[in-house]
Coordinates of C-alpha atoms and ligand atoms in Angstrom, one line a residue:
X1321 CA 11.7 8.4 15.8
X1322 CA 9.2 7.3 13.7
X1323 CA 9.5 7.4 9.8
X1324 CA 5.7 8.6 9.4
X1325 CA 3.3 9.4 12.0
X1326 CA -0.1 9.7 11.3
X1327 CA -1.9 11.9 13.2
X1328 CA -5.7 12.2 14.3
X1329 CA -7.3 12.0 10.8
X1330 CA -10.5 12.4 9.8
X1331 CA -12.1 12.3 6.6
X1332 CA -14.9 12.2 4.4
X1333 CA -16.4 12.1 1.1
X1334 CA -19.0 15.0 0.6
X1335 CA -20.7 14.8 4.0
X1336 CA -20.1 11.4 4.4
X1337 CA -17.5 10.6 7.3
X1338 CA -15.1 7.5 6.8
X1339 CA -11.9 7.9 8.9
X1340 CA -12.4 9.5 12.7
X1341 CA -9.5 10.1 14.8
X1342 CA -7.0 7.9 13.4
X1343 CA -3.8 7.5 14.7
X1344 CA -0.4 5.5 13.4
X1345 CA 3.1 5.3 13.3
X1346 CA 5.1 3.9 11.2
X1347 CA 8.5 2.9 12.4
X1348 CA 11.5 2.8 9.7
X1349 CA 12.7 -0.6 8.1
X1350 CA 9.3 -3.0 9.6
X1351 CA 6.3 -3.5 7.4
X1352 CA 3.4 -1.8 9.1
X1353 CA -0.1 -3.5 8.1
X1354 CA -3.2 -1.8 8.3
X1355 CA -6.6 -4.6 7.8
X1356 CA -9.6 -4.5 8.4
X1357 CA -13.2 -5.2 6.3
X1358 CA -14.4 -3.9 3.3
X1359 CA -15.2 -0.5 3.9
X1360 CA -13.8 0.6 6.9
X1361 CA -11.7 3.0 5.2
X1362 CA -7.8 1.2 4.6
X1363 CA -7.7 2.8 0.9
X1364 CA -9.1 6.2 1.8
X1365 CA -6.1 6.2 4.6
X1366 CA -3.7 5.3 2.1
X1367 CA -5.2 7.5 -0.3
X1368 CA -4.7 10.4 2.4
X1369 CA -1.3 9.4 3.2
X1370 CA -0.3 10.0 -0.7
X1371 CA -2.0 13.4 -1.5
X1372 CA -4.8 11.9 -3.2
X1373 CA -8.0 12.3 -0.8
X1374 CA -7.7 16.1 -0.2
X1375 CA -10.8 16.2 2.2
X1376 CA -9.2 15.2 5.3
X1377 CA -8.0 16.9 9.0
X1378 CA -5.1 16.0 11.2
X1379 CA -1.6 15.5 10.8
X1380 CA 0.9 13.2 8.7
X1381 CA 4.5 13.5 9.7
X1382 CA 7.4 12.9 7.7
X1383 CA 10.4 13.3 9.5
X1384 CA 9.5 16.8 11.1
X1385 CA 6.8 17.7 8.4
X1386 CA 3.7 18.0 8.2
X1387 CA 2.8 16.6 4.3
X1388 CA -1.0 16.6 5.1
X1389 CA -1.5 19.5 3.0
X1390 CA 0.9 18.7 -0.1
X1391 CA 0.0 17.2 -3.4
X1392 CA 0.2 13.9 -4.7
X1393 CA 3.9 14.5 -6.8
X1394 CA 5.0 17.0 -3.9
X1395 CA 4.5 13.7 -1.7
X1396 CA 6.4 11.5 -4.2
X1397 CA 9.2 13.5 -4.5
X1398 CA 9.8 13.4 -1.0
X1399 CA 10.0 9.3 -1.2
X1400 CA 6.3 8.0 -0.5
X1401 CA 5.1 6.1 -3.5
X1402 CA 1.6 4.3 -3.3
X1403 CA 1.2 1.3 -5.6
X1404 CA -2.7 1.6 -5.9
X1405 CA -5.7 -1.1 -5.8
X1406 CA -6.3 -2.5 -9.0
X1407 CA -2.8 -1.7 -10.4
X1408 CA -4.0 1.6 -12.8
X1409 CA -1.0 0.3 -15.3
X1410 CA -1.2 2.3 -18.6
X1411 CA -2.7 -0.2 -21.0
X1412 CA -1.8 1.2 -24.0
X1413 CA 2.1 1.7 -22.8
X1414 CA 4.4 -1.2 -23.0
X1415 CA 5.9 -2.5 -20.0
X1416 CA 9.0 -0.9 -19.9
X1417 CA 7.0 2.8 -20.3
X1418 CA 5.1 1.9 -17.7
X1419 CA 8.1 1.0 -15.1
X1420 CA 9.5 4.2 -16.9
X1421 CA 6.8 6.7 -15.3
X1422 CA 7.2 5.6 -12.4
X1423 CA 9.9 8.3 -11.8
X1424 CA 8.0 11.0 -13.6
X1425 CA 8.6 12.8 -10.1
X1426 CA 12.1 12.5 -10.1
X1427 CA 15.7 12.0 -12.3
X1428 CA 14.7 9.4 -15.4
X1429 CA 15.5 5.7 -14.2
X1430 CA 19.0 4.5 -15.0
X1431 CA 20.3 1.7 -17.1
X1432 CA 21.4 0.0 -13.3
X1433 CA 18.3 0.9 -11.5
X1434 CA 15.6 -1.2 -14.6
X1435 CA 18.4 -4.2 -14.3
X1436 CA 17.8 -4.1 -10.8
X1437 CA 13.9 -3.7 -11.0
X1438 CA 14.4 -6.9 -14.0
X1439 CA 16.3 -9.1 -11.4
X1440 CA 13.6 -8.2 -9.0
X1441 CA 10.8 -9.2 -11.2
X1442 CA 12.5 -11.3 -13.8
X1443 CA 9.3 -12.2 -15.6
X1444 CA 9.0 -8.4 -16.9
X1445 CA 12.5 -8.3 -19.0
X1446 CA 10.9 -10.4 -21.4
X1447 CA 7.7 -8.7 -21.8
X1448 CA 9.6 -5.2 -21.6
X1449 CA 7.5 -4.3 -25.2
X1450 CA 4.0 -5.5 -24.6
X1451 CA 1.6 -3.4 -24.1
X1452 CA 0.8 -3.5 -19.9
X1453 CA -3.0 -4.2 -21.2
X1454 CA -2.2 -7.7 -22.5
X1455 CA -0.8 -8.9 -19.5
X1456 CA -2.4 -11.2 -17.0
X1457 CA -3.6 -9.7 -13.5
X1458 CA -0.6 -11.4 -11.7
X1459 CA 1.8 -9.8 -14.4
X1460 CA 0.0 -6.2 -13.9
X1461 CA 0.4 -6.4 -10.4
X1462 CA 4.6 -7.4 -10.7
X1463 CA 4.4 -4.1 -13.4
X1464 CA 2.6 -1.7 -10.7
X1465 CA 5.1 -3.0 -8.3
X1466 CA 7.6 -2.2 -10.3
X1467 CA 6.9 1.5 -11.4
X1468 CA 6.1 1.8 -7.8
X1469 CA 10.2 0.9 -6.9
X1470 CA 11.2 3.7 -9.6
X1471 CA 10.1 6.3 -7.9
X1472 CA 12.9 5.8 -5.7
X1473 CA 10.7 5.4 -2.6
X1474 CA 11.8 5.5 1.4
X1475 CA 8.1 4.2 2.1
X1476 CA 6.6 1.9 -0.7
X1477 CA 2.7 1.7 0.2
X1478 CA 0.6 -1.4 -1.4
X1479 CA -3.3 -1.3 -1.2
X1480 CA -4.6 -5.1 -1.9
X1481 CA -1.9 -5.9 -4.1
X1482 CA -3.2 -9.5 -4.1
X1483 CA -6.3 -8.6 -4.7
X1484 CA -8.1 -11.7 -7.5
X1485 CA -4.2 -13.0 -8.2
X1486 CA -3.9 -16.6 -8.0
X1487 CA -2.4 -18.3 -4.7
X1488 CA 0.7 -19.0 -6.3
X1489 CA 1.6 -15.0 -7.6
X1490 CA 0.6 -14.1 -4.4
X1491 CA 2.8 -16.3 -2.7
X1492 CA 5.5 -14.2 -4.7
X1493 CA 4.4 -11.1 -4.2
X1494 CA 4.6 -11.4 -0.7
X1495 CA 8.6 -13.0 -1.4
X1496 CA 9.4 -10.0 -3.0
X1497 CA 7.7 -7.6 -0.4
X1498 CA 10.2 -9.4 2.1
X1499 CA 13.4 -9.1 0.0
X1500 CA 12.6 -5.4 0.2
X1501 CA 11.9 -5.3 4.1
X1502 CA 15.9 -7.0 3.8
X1503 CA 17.3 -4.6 1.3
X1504 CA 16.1 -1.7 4.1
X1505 CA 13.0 -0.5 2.8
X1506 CA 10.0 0.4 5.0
X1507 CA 6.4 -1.0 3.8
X1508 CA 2.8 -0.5 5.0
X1509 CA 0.6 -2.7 3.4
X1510 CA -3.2 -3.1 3.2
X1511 CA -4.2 -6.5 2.2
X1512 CA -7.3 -8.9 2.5
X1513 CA -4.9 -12.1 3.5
X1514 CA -5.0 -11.5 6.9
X1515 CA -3.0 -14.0 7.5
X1516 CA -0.4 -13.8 5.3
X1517 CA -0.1 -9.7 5.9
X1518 CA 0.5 -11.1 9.6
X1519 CA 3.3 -13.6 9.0
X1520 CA 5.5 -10.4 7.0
X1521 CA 4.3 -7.7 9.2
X1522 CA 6.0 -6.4 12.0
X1523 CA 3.2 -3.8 13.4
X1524 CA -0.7 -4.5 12.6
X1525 CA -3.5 -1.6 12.8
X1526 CA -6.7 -2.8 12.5
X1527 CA -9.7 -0.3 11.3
X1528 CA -13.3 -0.9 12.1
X1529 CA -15.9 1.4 10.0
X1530 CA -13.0 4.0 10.0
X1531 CA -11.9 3.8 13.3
X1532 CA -8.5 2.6 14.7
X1533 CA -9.5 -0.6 16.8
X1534 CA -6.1 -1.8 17.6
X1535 CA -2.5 -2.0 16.9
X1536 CA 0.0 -4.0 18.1
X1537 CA 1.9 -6.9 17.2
X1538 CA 0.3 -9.7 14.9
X1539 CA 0.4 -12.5 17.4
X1540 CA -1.1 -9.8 19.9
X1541 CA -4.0 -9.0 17.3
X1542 CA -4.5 -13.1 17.1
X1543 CA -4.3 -13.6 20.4
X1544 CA -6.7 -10.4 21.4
X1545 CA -9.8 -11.9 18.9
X1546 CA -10.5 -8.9 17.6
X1547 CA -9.6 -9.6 13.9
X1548 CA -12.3 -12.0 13.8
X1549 CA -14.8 -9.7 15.7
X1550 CA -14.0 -6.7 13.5
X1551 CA -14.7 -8.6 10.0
X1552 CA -17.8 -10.4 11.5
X1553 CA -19.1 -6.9 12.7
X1554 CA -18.6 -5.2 9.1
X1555 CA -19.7 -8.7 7.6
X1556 CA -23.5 -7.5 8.3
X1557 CA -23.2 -5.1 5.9
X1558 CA -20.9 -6.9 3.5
X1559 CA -19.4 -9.9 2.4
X1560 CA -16.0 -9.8 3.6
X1561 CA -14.2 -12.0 5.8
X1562 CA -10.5 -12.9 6.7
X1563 CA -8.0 -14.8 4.9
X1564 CA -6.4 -16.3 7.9
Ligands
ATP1709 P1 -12.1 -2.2 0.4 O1 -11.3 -3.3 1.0 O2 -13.4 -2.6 -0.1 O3 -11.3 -1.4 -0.6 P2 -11.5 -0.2 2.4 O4 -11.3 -0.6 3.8 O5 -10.3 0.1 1.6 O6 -12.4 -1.2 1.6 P3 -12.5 2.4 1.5 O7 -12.4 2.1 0.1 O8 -11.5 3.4 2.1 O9 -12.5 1.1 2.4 O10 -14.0 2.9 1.8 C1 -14.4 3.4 3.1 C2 -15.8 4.0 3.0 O11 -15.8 5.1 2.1 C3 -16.8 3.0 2.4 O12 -18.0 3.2 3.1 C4 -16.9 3.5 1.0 O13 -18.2 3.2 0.5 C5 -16.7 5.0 1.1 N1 -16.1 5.5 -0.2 C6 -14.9 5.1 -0.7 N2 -14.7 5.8 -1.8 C7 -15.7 6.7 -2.0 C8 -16.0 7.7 -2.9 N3 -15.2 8.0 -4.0 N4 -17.1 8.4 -2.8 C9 -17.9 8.2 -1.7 N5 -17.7 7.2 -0.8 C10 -16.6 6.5 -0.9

């Protein structure tokens, strides 16, 4: 059985429609990767997935429930954390308040659990008192990443976490997104490097101006030509193209 199951969704902001009849599953321990152009609706999904976009139909299935309808901390609390685009760290909070809030939903964080978040992202025990604000982009993103693993999650969801991070942080971003597949946790990631989203992923969906164009394996989506199709249709109306 599938861990979450996302069922005919359709959404829109005011009158405008972005997602139409989309459909996914995603199956417990693989990384699941939704890509697609700028615009065609990966964040709204993700959005919808975690209680935050409340103007939405269809179904999203956790175990045997539907959590369409729940709120954003209801939908924590049952273990699916979203670590947001653009990181939305607290500035003014230090690092280790930050990491801290993450399980605002749940029990406080244990002495055990932040030594484990610090072995996972070393470089954050020794900024544990700055303020999140005065760290680099690279360091923000490590933080989110962080406050995103203590809320305890079952499903940890990532929109564009490399978004404007330098080749090498990226490089070990995506590590760390693999030692978690290994330690048993189940990802679904949005991200602009196509290619590197492909060589972690297990499943790929790829969304076209809100509409589910294909899912399948990543060699399958290489193989089938559509990624390039996809962000050469949106690219008429934008400036996007595939890392690949
Ligand atoms: P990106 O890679 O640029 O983040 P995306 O695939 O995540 O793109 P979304 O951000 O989900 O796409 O946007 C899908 C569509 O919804 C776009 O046409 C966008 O302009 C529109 N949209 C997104 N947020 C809002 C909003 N708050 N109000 C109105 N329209 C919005």
């Amino acid at each position: 059985m599938a861990l979450l199951e996302i069922e005919q969704i359709y959404t829109a902001y005011d009158r405008v429609d972005v997602l139409e009849d989309v459909s996914i599953k995603v199956e417990t321990g693989q990384i699941t990767c939704i890509l697609g152009a700028n615009g065609a609706g990966k964040s709204t999904l993700m959005r919808s997935i975690a209680g935050l976009h409340s103007q939405k139909t269809g179904e999203i299935i956790w175990g045997e429930t539907n959590i369409a309808a729940l709120s954003a901390d209801q939908i924590v609390r049952l273990g699916l954390t979203l670590i947001p685009e653009g990181r939305q760290v607290f500035t003014e909070l230090t690092v280790e308040e930050n990491i801290a809030l993450g399980a605002y939903a749940t029990d406080p964080l244990t002495a055990p659990e932040l030594e484990q978040l610090y072995q996972l992202f070393p470089a954050l025990r020794g900024l544990k008192h700055r303020k999140a604000g005065s760290l680099s982009g690279g360091e923000q993103q490590m933080l989110a990443f962080a406050r995103g693993l203590a809320a305890r999650p079952t499903l940890l969801m990532l929109d564009e976490p490399s978004l404007g991070l330098a080749p090498v942080i990226v490089e070990q971003l995506f590590e760390r997104m693999s030692d978690l597949k290994q330690q048993g946790l189940t990802l679904l990631l949005v991200d602009q490097m196509a290619g590197l989203a492909m060589s972690l992923a297990d499943q790929v969906h790829l969304l076209q101006s809100g509409q589910l164009k294909f899912n399948g394996t990543p060699q399958s989506l290489l193989d089938s030509g559509l990624l390039e199709q996809s962000y050469l249709h949106e690219h008429e109306t934008s400036t996007a193209s595939p890392s690949i």
